[in-house]
């Protein structure tokens, strides 16, 4: 599957902007994955799987303030491999073997953390052209062509 969106952050703080999972409030039972931007502008992936809470911060990808950036994460279930992309460049490609999605009722959250109900992690800025594709990795390889038009309607 692939999650992708255009984001335009307007605040220098750590915040999540797209994720999915069961929204559990306990790290011992929830299954969640989300993309976020750190206060320093780095794109990172976070996921939880039962008692495991993992931050993938070594993406090497930057998402600057006050400008549009295309971001995406692709996940291959058979190999449990995640690829993280920003503005045409892959910054991370590795197995995340402790993540096991689809075990309960997943939901997609845009502009906030999946398990967050207080609004403390709400994204400050704009999000556009969000696309979630099940069963297809839209981007592979070290570079890709950034979409220049809206996603087709099918």
Short mmCIF file of C-alpha atoms in Angstrom, two decimals:
data_model
loop_
_atom_site.label_atom_id
_atom_site.label_comp_id
_atom_site.label_asym_id
_atom_site.label_seq_id
_atom_site.Cartn_x
_atom_site.Cartn_y
_atom_site.Cartn_z
CA UNK A 1 0.00 0.00 0.00
CA UNK A 2 0.95 3.64 -0.34
CA UNK A 3 -0.02 6.77 1.64
CA UNK A 4 0.80 10.07 0.00
CA UNK A 5 -0.09 13.74 0.32
CA UNK A 6 1.05 17.27 -0.34
CA UNK A 7 1.75 19.12 2.91
CA UNK A 8 2.47 22.77 3.69
CA UNK A 9 3.63 23.08 7.33
CA UNK A 10 3.43 26.55 8.89
CA UNK A 11 4.75 25.85 12.41
CA UNK A 12 8.16 24.57 13.55
CA UNK A 13 6.94 21.86 15.90
CA UNK A 14 6.70 18.08 15.89
CA UNK A 15 3.31 16.99 14.57
CA UNK A 16 1.68 14.13 12.72
CA UNK A 17 -0.15 14.65 9.44
CA UNK A 18 -1.34 11.24 8.17
CA UNK A 19 -1.66 7.83 9.76
CA UNK A 20 -3.69 4.71 10.15
CA UNK A 21 -4.39 2.19 12.84
CA UNK A 22 -6.88 1.04 15.41
CA UNK A 23 -6.51 4.20 17.47
CA UNK A 24 -5.88 2.35 20.72
CA UNK A 25 -4.81 4.53 23.62
CA UNK A 26 -2.40 1.95 25.02
CA UNK A 27 0.93 1.08 23.41
CA UNK A 28 0.48 -2.44 24.74
CA UNK A 29 -2.55 -3.09 22.50
CA UNK A 30 -2.63 -0.64 19.58
CA UNK A 31 -1.45 -1.06 15.99
CA UNK A 32 -0.69 2.35 14.43
CA UNK A 33 1.58 3.92 11.83
CA UNK A 34 1.92 7.59 10.97
CA UNK A 35 4.12 10.11 9.21
CA UNK A 36 5.21 13.24 11.00
CA UNK A 37 7.45 16.25 10.64
CA UNK A 38 9.89 17.01 13.46
CA UNK A 39 10.37 20.54 14.79
CA UNK A 40 13.66 20.62 12.84
CA UNK A 41 11.81 19.81 9.60
CA UNK A 42 12.79 16.14 9.22
CA UNK A 43 10.27 13.64 7.88
CA UNK A 44 9.91 10.59 10.11
CA UNK A 45 7.83 7.45 10.39
CA UNK A 46 6.48 6.19 13.71
CA UNK A 47 4.71 2.95 14.38
CA UNK A 48 3.47 0.88 17.27
CA UNK A 49 2.76 -2.81 17.43
CA UNK A 50 1.66 -4.10 20.77
CA UNK A 51 4.37 -3.22 23.27
CA UNK A 52 6.75 -1.88 20.59
CA UNK A 53 6.91 1.86 19.84
CA UNK A 54 9.40 2.65 17.07
CA UNK A 55 10.57 5.98 15.60
CA UNK A 56 12.27 5.86 12.19
CA UNK A 57 14.09 9.19 12.29
CA UNK A 58 16.98 8.43 9.96
CA UNK A 59 15.12 9.21 6.75
CA UNK A 60 17.42 12.08 5.74
CA UNK A 61 14.36 13.80 4.25
CA UNK A 62 13.52 17.41 4.89
CA UNK A 63 10.08 19.03 4.74
CA UNK A 64 10.61 22.81 4.91
CA UNK A 65 8.26 25.34 6.46
CA UNK A 66 5.93 27.47 4.36
CA UNK A 67 6.21 25.53 1.13
CA UNK A 68 4.48 22.55 -0.45
CA UNK A 69 6.19 19.16 -0.22
CA UNK A 70 5.05 15.84 -1.65
CA UNK A 71 5.47 13.02 0.90
CA UNK A 72 4.75 9.31 0.65
CA UNK A 73 5.27 6.04 2.46
CA UNK A 74 4.95 2.62 0.81
CA UNK A 75 4.75 -0.63 2.72
CA UNK A 76 5.14 -4.17 1.40
CA UNK A 77 3.38 -6.59 3.72
CA UNK A 78 5.08 -9.76 2.48
CA UNK A 79 8.55 -8.41 3.31
CA UNK A 80 7.44 -5.84 5.93
CA UNK A 81 9.52 -3.23 4.13
CA UNK A 82 8.81 0.49 4.37
CA UNK A 83 9.98 3.13 1.91
CA UNK A 84 9.67 6.82 2.80
CA UNK A 85 9.78 9.55 0.15
CA UNK A 86 9.73 13.35 -0.04
CA UNK A 87 9.83 15.60 -3.10
CA UNK A 88 11.05 12.91 -5.48
CA UNK A 89 13.68 11.26 -3.26
CA UNK A 90 13.58 8.08 -1.19
CA UNK A 91 15.18 8.59 2.19
CA UNK A 92 14.47 5.28 3.89
CA UNK A 93 14.13 1.70 2.69
CA UNK A 94 14.27 -1.03 5.31
CA UNK A 95 12.35 -3.79 6.97
CA UNK A 96 10.20 -2.89 9.95
CA UNK A 97 9.67 -6.46 11.04
CA UNK A 98 7.82 -5.70 14.25
CA UNK A 99 4.93 -3.94 12.46
CA UNK A 100 1.84 -6.05 11.69
CA UNK A 101 -1.01 -3.94 10.25
CA UNK A 102 -4.58 -5.03 9.71
CA UNK A 103 -5.11 -6.92 12.94
CA UNK A 104 -8.16 -4.92 14.04
CA UNK A 105 -10.46 -2.15 12.76
CA UNK A 106 -8.04 0.29 11.10
CA UNK A 107 -8.98 3.89 10.44
CA UNK A 108 -7.21 6.64 8.56
CA UNK A 109 -6.47 9.93 10.27
CA UNK A 110 -5.48 13.11 8.43
CA UNK A 111 -4.04 16.07 10.31
CA UNK A 112 -3.60 14.37 13.68
CA UNK A 113 -2.14 11.29 15.34
CA UNK A 114 -4.30 8.18 15.07
CA UNK A 115 -4.61 7.60 18.82
CA UNK A 116 -4.83 11.30 19.73
CA UNK A 117 -8.19 12.65 20.86
CA UNK A 118 -7.13 15.82 22.66
CA UNK A 119 -5.88 17.74 19.61
CA UNK A 120 -2.36 18.18 21.02
CA UNK A 121 -0.72 16.76 17.91
CA UNK A 122 -2.84 18.47 15.28
CA UNK A 123 -0.98 19.47 12.12
CA UNK A 124 -0.47 23.21 11.66
CA UNK A 125 -0.62 24.05 7.98
CA UNK A 126 -2.31 22.66 4.90
CA UNK A 127 -2.76 19.13 3.53
CA UNK A 128 -3.93 18.43 -0.02
CA UNK A 129 -4.34 15.57 -2.49
CA UNK A 130 -4.22 12.78 0.06
CA UNK A 131 -4.25 9.33 -1.54
CA UNK A 132 -4.26 5.93 0.12
CA UNK A 133 -3.76 3.00 -2.24
CA UNK A 134 -4.24 -0.55 -1.01
CA UNK A 135 -2.22 -3.29 -2.66
CA UNK A 136 -0.09 -0.99 -4.85
CA UNK A 137 3.31 0.53 -4.20
CA UNK A 138 3.11 3.77 -6.18
CA UNK A 139 6.78 4.64 -5.75
CA UNK A 140 9.89 2.47 -5.75
CA UNK A 141 13.57 3.11 -6.31
CA UNK A 142 15.75 5.93 -5.05
CA UNK A 143 13.92 8.67 -6.99
CA UNK A 144 10.45 9.17 -8.45
CA UNK A 145 8.56 11.76 -10.48
CA UNK A 146 6.54 14.01 -8.19
CA UNK A 147 2.88 14.23 -9.32
CA UNK A 148 2.07 17.56 -10.97
CA UNK A 149 -1.71 17.19 -11.22
CA UNK A 150 -4.56 15.92 -9.08
CA UNK A 151 -4.97 12.18 -8.73
CA UNK A 152 -7.30 10.66 -11.33
CA UNK A 153 -10.82 9.78 -10.24
CA UNK A 154 -11.80 6.19 -10.99
#
